[in-house]
Short mmCIF file of C-alpha atoms and ligand atoms in Angstrom, two decimals:
data_model
loop_
_atom_site.label_atom_id
_atom_site.label_comp_id
_atom_site.label_asym_id
_atom_site.label_seq_id
_atom_site.Cartn_x
_atom_site.Cartn_y
_atom_site.Cartn_z
CA MET A 1 82.97 99.89 30.75
CA ALA A 2 80.49 102.26 29.11
CA ASP A 3 79.20 103.43 32.52
CA SER A 4 82.58 103.73 34.15
CA LEU A 5 84.23 107.09 34.77
CA PRO A 6 87.29 107.57 32.54
CA VAL A 7 90.69 107.61 34.23
CA LEU A 8 93.61 109.81 33.19
CA VAL A 9 97.09 108.49 33.93
CA VAL A 10 100.44 110.23 33.64
CA GLY A 11 103.55 108.31 34.55
CA SER A 12 106.70 106.73 33.28
CA ILE A 13 107.00 104.38 30.30
CA VAL A 14 110.27 102.56 30.74
CA LEU A 15 112.46 99.82 29.36
CA ASP A 16 113.31 97.85 32.50
CA SER A 17 116.32 95.59 33.05
CA ILE A 18 115.81 93.63 36.25
CA ARG A 19 117.81 90.95 38.06
CA SER A 20 116.43 88.75 40.82
CA PRO A 21 117.43 85.38 42.28
CA TYR A 22 115.13 83.85 39.62
CA GLY A 23 116.85 85.31 36.55
CA GLU A 24 116.82 88.57 34.66
CA SER A 25 115.03 90.64 32.03
CA LYS A 26 116.55 93.09 29.57
CA ALA A 27 114.75 96.19 28.27
CA ALA A 28 111.31 94.81 29.13
CA LEU A 29 108.20 96.97 28.75
CA GLY A 30 107.49 98.75 32.00
CA GLY A 31 107.04 102.01 33.84
CA SER A 32 104.37 103.25 36.20
CA ALA A 33 101.95 104.37 33.46
CA TYR A 34 102.31 101.12 31.53
CA TYR A 35 101.62 98.81 34.47
CA PHE A 36 98.84 101.07 35.73
CA ALA A 37 97.07 101.17 32.36
CA ALA A 38 97.42 97.43 31.81
CA ALA A 39 95.46 96.82 35.03
CA ALA A 40 93.04 99.79 35.05
CA SER A 41 91.91 99.00 31.50
CA PHE A 42 90.17 95.86 32.80
CA TYR A 43 87.68 98.19 34.47
CA ALA A 44 87.64 101.64 32.91
CA ASN A 45 88.53 103.72 29.88
CA VAL A 46 92.07 104.89 30.42
CA ARG A 47 93.57 108.04 28.89
CA MET A 48 97.34 108.04 28.90
CA VAL A 49 99.86 110.88 29.03
CA ALA A 50 103.45 109.71 28.60
CA CYS A 51 106.37 109.75 26.22
CA VAL A 52 108.77 107.24 24.73
CA GLY A 53 111.82 107.44 22.49
CA GLU A 54 112.27 106.09 18.98
CA ASP A 55 113.60 102.80 20.38
CA PHE A 56 110.28 101.90 22.02
CA PRO A 57 108.94 98.60 20.64
CA ASP A 58 105.66 98.76 18.67
CA GLU A 59 104.39 95.86 20.78
CA GLY A 60 103.99 98.23 23.76
CA ARG A 61 101.74 100.70 21.97
CA HIS A 62 99.76 97.93 20.23
CA PHE A 63 99.03 96.25 23.55
CA LEU A 64 97.67 99.50 25.02
CA GLU A 65 95.52 100.11 21.94
CA LYS A 66 94.20 96.55 22.07
CA ARG A 67 93.15 97.18 25.64
CA GLY A 68 91.22 100.26 24.55
CA VAL A 69 93.63 102.72 26.18
CA ASP A 70 93.36 106.19 24.64
CA VAL A 71 96.92 106.90 23.48
CA GLU A 72 96.37 110.36 22.00
CA GLY A 73 98.52 111.78 24.81
CA PHE A 74 101.22 109.12 24.43
CA VAL A 75 103.93 110.69 22.30
CA THR A 76 107.16 109.55 20.66
CA MET A 77 110.04 112.00 20.98
CA PRO A 78 113.48 112.04 19.36
CA GLY A 79 115.89 110.18 21.62
CA LYS A 80 115.79 107.15 23.88
CA THR A 81 113.06 105.76 26.10
CA PHE A 82 113.46 106.07 29.88
CA ALA A 83 115.70 103.15 30.94
CA TYR A 84 115.87 101.64 34.42
CA GLU A 85 118.00 98.90 35.96
CA ALA A 86 117.40 97.32 39.34
CA GLU A 87 118.19 94.25 41.36
CA TYR A 88 116.43 92.20 44.06
CA GLY A 89 118.13 89.93 46.57
CA ASP A 90 116.24 87.38 48.63
CA ASP A 91 113.81 89.97 50.03
CA PRO A 92 111.26 90.82 47.29
CA ASN A 93 110.22 93.93 49.24
CA HIS A 94 113.68 95.43 48.83
CA ARG A 95 114.80 96.69 45.42
CA VAL A 96 118.15 98.29 44.74
CA SER A 97 117.98 100.78 41.86
CA LEU A 98 121.19 100.58 39.81
CA ARG A 99 120.54 103.01 36.94
CA THR A 100 117.81 105.57 36.21
CA CYS A 101 118.15 107.25 32.79
CA LEU A 102 115.16 109.54 32.28
CA ASN A 103 116.16 110.20 28.63
CA VAL A 104 113.14 111.65 26.75
CA PHE A 105 111.37 112.33 30.07
CA GLU A 106 113.95 115.05 30.84
CA LYS A 107 112.42 117.27 28.16
CA PHE A 108 108.80 116.14 28.21
CA HIS A 109 106.15 118.83 28.78
CA PRO A 110 102.75 117.32 28.08
CA VAL A 111 99.92 119.23 26.47
CA LEU A 112 96.69 117.42 27.20
CA PRO A 113 94.37 116.64 24.28
CA PRO A 114 91.09 118.61 24.78
CA LEU A 115 89.07 115.49 25.68
CA TYR A 116 91.47 114.62 28.52
CA ARG A 117 90.93 117.94 30.33
CA SER A 118 87.56 116.98 31.76
CA THR A 119 88.63 113.54 33.06
CA PRO A 120 87.05 113.02 36.51
CA VAL A 121 89.54 110.48 37.91
CA VAL A 122 93.25 111.27 37.72
CA PHE A 123 96.18 109.04 38.62
CA LEU A 124 99.55 110.75 38.82
CA GLY A 125 101.88 107.77 38.46
CA ASN A 126 105.45 107.75 39.66
CA ILE A 127 107.43 110.35 37.68
CA HIS A 128 108.91 113.79 38.42
CA PRO A 129 106.38 115.60 40.67
CA ALA A 130 106.72 118.77 38.56
CA LEU A 131 105.48 116.76 35.59
CA GLN A 132 102.66 115.30 37.66
CA MET A 133 101.70 118.89 38.55
CA GLU A 134 101.88 120.03 34.91
CA VAL A 135 99.29 117.42 34.04
CA LEU A 136 97.07 118.17 37.04
CA ASP A 137 97.11 121.88 36.17
CA GLN A 138 95.52 121.05 32.83
CA VAL A 139 92.59 119.05 34.25
CA ASP A 140 89.37 120.95 35.12
CA SER A 141 88.07 120.16 38.64
CA PRO A 142 88.73 116.42 38.83
CA GLU A 143 86.52 114.44 41.20
CA HIS A 144 89.34 112.31 42.62
CA VAL A 145 93.11 112.72 42.31
CA ALA A 146 95.41 109.88 43.34
CA ALA A 147 99.20 109.85 43.17
CA ASP A 148 102.17 107.56 43.64
CA THR A 149 105.82 108.42 44.10
CA MET A 150 109.18 106.89 44.93
CA ASN A 151 112.22 107.54 47.18
CA PHE A 152 114.05 108.86 44.11
CA TRP A 153 111.64 111.84 43.93
CA ILE A 154 111.13 112.23 47.69
CA SER A 155 114.84 112.83 48.15
CA ARG A 156 115.50 114.87 44.97
CA SER A 157 112.33 116.88 44.43
CA ARG A 158 110.75 117.23 47.84
CA GLU A 159 109.51 120.80 47.35
CA ASP A 160 107.73 119.94 44.11
CA LEU A 161 106.30 116.84 45.73
CA GLU A 162 105.02 118.71 48.77
CA ARG A 163 103.36 121.29 46.52
CA LEU A 164 101.69 118.49 44.58
CA LEU A 165 100.50 116.60 47.66
CA ARG A 166 98.35 119.56 48.74
CA ARG A 167 96.16 118.78 45.74
CA VAL A 168 96.07 114.99 46.04
CA ASP A 169 93.16 113.05 47.59
CA THR A 170 94.80 109.61 47.77
CA LEU A 171 98.49 108.79 48.03
CA PHE A 172 99.86 105.31 47.28
CA LEU A 173 103.25 104.55 48.82
CA ASN A 174 105.28 101.77 50.43
CA ASP A 175 106.81 101.52 53.90
CA SER A 176 110.18 103.03 53.07
CA GLU A 177 108.61 105.89 51.07
CA ALA A 178 106.20 106.68 53.93
CA LYS A 179 109.09 106.75 56.39
CA GLU A 180 111.28 108.88 54.16
CA LEU A 181 108.50 111.34 53.36
CA THR A 182 107.42 111.86 56.97
CA GLY A 183 110.58 111.10 58.95
CA GLU A 184 108.48 108.76 61.16
CA LYS A 185 109.70 105.25 61.93
CA ASN A 186 106.31 104.03 63.14
CA LEU A 187 104.04 103.32 60.17
CA ILE A 188 100.79 104.31 61.85
CA ARG A 189 102.26 107.66 62.78
CA ALA A 190 103.70 107.93 59.26
CA ILE A 191 100.24 107.38 57.73
CA ARG A 192 98.72 110.15 59.85
CA ARG A 193 101.62 112.46 59.00
CA VAL A 194 101.12 111.83 55.26
CA CYS A 195 97.63 113.32 55.67
CA GLU A 196 99.19 116.54 57.02
CA PHE A 197 100.76 116.99 53.55
CA GLY A 198 97.29 117.04 51.93
CA PRO A 199 95.90 113.61 51.05
CA SER A 200 92.84 112.46 53.02
CA THR A 201 93.43 108.83 52.06
CA VAL A 202 96.61 106.78 52.23
CA VAL A 203 97.18 103.38 50.65
CA LEU A 204 100.26 101.74 52.09
CA LYS A 205 101.63 98.96 49.86
CA LYS A 206 103.33 96.24 51.84
CA GLY A 207 104.32 93.80 49.08
CA GLU A 208 103.98 90.19 50.21
CA HIS A 209 102.23 91.44 53.38
CA GLY A 210 99.33 93.05 51.52
CA ALA A 211 98.19 96.64 51.83
CA VAL A 212 96.73 99.04 54.40
CA LEU A 213 94.04 101.61 53.66
CA TYR A 214 93.55 104.73 55.76
CA ARG A 215 90.30 106.42 54.79
CA GLU A 216 87.73 108.38 56.81
CA ASN A 217 90.00 108.10 59.88
CA THR A 218 89.77 104.31 59.74
CA LEU A 219 92.42 101.69 59.00
CA SER A 220 91.62 98.55 56.97
CA VAL A 221 93.88 95.83 55.60
CA VAL A 222 93.91 93.41 52.69
CA PRO A 223 96.27 90.43 52.48
CA ALA A 224 98.49 89.78 49.47
CA TYR A 225 97.48 86.95 47.16
CA PRO A 226 99.44 83.91 48.42
CA LEU A 227 102.25 83.17 45.95
CA GLU A 228 105.07 80.70 46.51
CA ILE A 229 107.32 82.24 43.89
CA VAL A 230 107.78 85.95 43.24
CA ARG A 231 110.18 86.24 40.32
CA ASP A 232 110.10 90.00 39.71
CA PRO A 233 108.16 92.38 41.99
CA THR A 234 108.72 95.32 39.61
CA GLY A 235 105.46 96.99 38.64
CA GLY A 236 103.49 95.27 41.39
CA GLY A 237 102.69 98.60 43.05
CA ASP A 238 101.59 100.32 39.85
CA THR A 239 99.49 97.34 38.79
CA PHE A 240 97.89 97.33 42.23
CA ALA A 241 97.11 101.05 41.87
CA GLY A 242 95.67 100.37 38.39
CA GLY A 243 93.31 97.73 39.75
CA VAL A 244 92.27 99.97 42.66
CA MET A 245 91.67 103.12 40.60
CA GLY A 246 90.09 101.23 37.70
CA TYR A 247 87.63 99.56 40.05
CA LEU A 248 86.78 102.87 41.80
CA ALA A 249 86.19 104.53 38.43
CA ARG A 250 83.93 101.72 37.33
CA ALA A 251 82.01 101.90 40.63
CA GLY A 252 81.83 105.71 40.34
CA SER A 253 82.27 105.90 44.11
CA PHE A 254 85.18 106.61 46.45
CA ASP A 255 83.70 105.71 49.82
CA ARG A 256 85.58 103.48 52.24
CA LYS A 257 83.66 100.29 51.41
CA THR A 258 84.27 100.74 47.69
CA PHE A 259 87.95 101.44 48.38
CA GLN A 260 88.20 98.20 50.39
CA GLU A 261 86.70 96.19 47.53
CA ALA A 262 88.95 98.06 45.08
CA MET A 263 92.01 97.00 47.08
CA LEU A 264 91.09 93.35 46.51
CA HIS A 265 90.96 93.98 42.76
CA GLY A 266 94.34 95.73 42.86
CA THR A 267 95.80 92.84 44.84
CA ALA A 268 94.51 90.24 42.39
CA ALA A 269 95.89 92.15 39.38
CA ALA A 270 99.30 92.72 41.01
CA SER A 271 99.64 89.01 41.82
CA PHE A 272 99.98 88.20 38.12
CA VAL A 273 102.70 90.74 37.44
CA VAL A 274 105.10 89.64 40.15
CA GLU A 275 105.01 85.98 39.12
CA GLU A 276 107.03 86.68 35.97
CA PHE A 277 109.64 89.16 34.74
CA GLY A 278 108.07 92.24 33.12
CA PRO A 279 104.36 92.64 32.36
CA LYS A 280 104.03 89.46 30.19
CA ARG A 281 101.68 87.60 32.50
CA LEU A 282 99.47 90.62 33.14
CA MET A 283 99.25 91.25 29.39
CA GLN A 284 97.81 87.77 28.88
CA VAL A 285 95.54 87.50 31.87
CA THR A 286 91.77 87.15 31.35
CA SER A 287 88.91 88.53 33.47
CA GLU A 288 88.09 84.93 34.45
CA ARG A 289 91.57 84.39 35.90
CA LEU A 290 91.31 87.69 37.78
CA GLU A 291 87.94 86.63 39.17
CA GLU A 292 89.39 83.29 40.40
CA ARG A 293 92.04 85.12 42.39
CA LEU A 294 89.45 87.50 43.79
CA ARG A 295 87.46 84.51 45.05
CA THR A 296 90.57 83.17 46.80
CA LEU A 297 91.23 86.55 48.40
CA ARG A 298 87.63 86.85 49.60
CA ALA A 299 87.83 83.38 51.12
CA MET A 300 91.04 84.40 52.89
CA ILE A 301 89.40 87.33 54.64
CA ALA A 302 86.09 85.68 55.47
CA ILE A 303 86.09 85.25 59.23
CA GLY A 304 83.56 83.07 61.04
P1 AMP B 1 106.77 99.56 41.19
O1 AMP B 1 107.57 98.30 41.25
O2 AMP B 1 105.32 99.36 41.03
O3 AMP B 1 107.14 100.53 42.25
O4 AMP B 1 107.17 100.33 39.83
C1 AMP B 1 108.30 100.04 39.10
C2 AMP B 1 108.24 100.77 37.77
O5 AMP B 1 108.59 102.15 37.96
C3 AMP B 1 109.28 100.18 36.85
O6 AMP B 1 108.69 99.75 35.64
C4 AMP B 1 110.30 101.27 36.66
O7 AMP B 1 110.78 101.39 35.37
C5 AMP B 1 109.60 102.54 37.04
N1 AMP B 1 110.52 103.49 37.67
C6 AMP B 1 111.68 103.22 38.31
N2 AMP B 1 112.27 104.35 38.77
C7 AMP B 1 111.45 105.37 38.42
C8 AMP B 1 111.46 106.79 38.63
N3 AMP B 1 112.46 107.40 39.28
N4 AMP B 1 110.43 107.51 38.14
C9 AMP B 1 109.44 106.91 37.48
N5 AMP B 1 109.34 105.59 37.25
C10 AMP B 1 110.33 104.81 37.71
#
């Protein structure tokens, strides 16, 4: 950890209420920044920029602190925490958003603590692209900037998003986001079109079908960890991004080979989240358990 590059994350911190064929959760800890930090903190020192309301449970902040996450930029504001409700049917890759109440995030304008301004690796987690930009504007010449987004922002804040993408090196997104952003139905064409917006690297998250990396004009794939039961896919993408970016920061390298290895780490981390509602399982997981899943993944892709 001492040798790893620090990672700055901005994103949502949310109380999630999720229904799936396996049950439901009510006001569980969640949000892009929370899931990201829970995974990235296995590998690197994470600095967090986010806000919550007065109703946010202490357990959430304590967990981040226990994991060594720097929470100087994590503020409590008067009002309620971002609340989100969604539902899954039989297809875990398809989520229907039922309610998105930004609450304190509507008024949040982060001021980065001085130490955060020189962070070399930046992850702009899913939140309003104008807010992602506000954070990026306060960082001095980052080495690598990655971002994630969601249909909600692609349809409502496209101009802000396009402005942001010009300054992003790596974009994480799923099939439907790639199609909506580019207007392409074919995913390979969509990936190439994403690069016309600015990013040189695209990570396409395909849920139970794994993930695709496009880097240095080359496509590579990783499978998903084989799970028989996926209770709640929420946060899987952010946890995956946390594992990927955390590993890259620890390696201090962003070349294609390191990215491929990083994708295995992201996949292993995400596999724990989706097995249970909310981040419970990820919050308890040990490095040994992560390593076991990495071994399984490596065995799955060993050919010959
Ligand atoms: P994922 O399943 O990895 O795409 O991320 C789901 C997380 O993103 C959940 O914890 C949600 O609370 C959070 N989320 C949902 N909608 C939004 C939104 N519009 N902006 C930011 N975060 C959101």
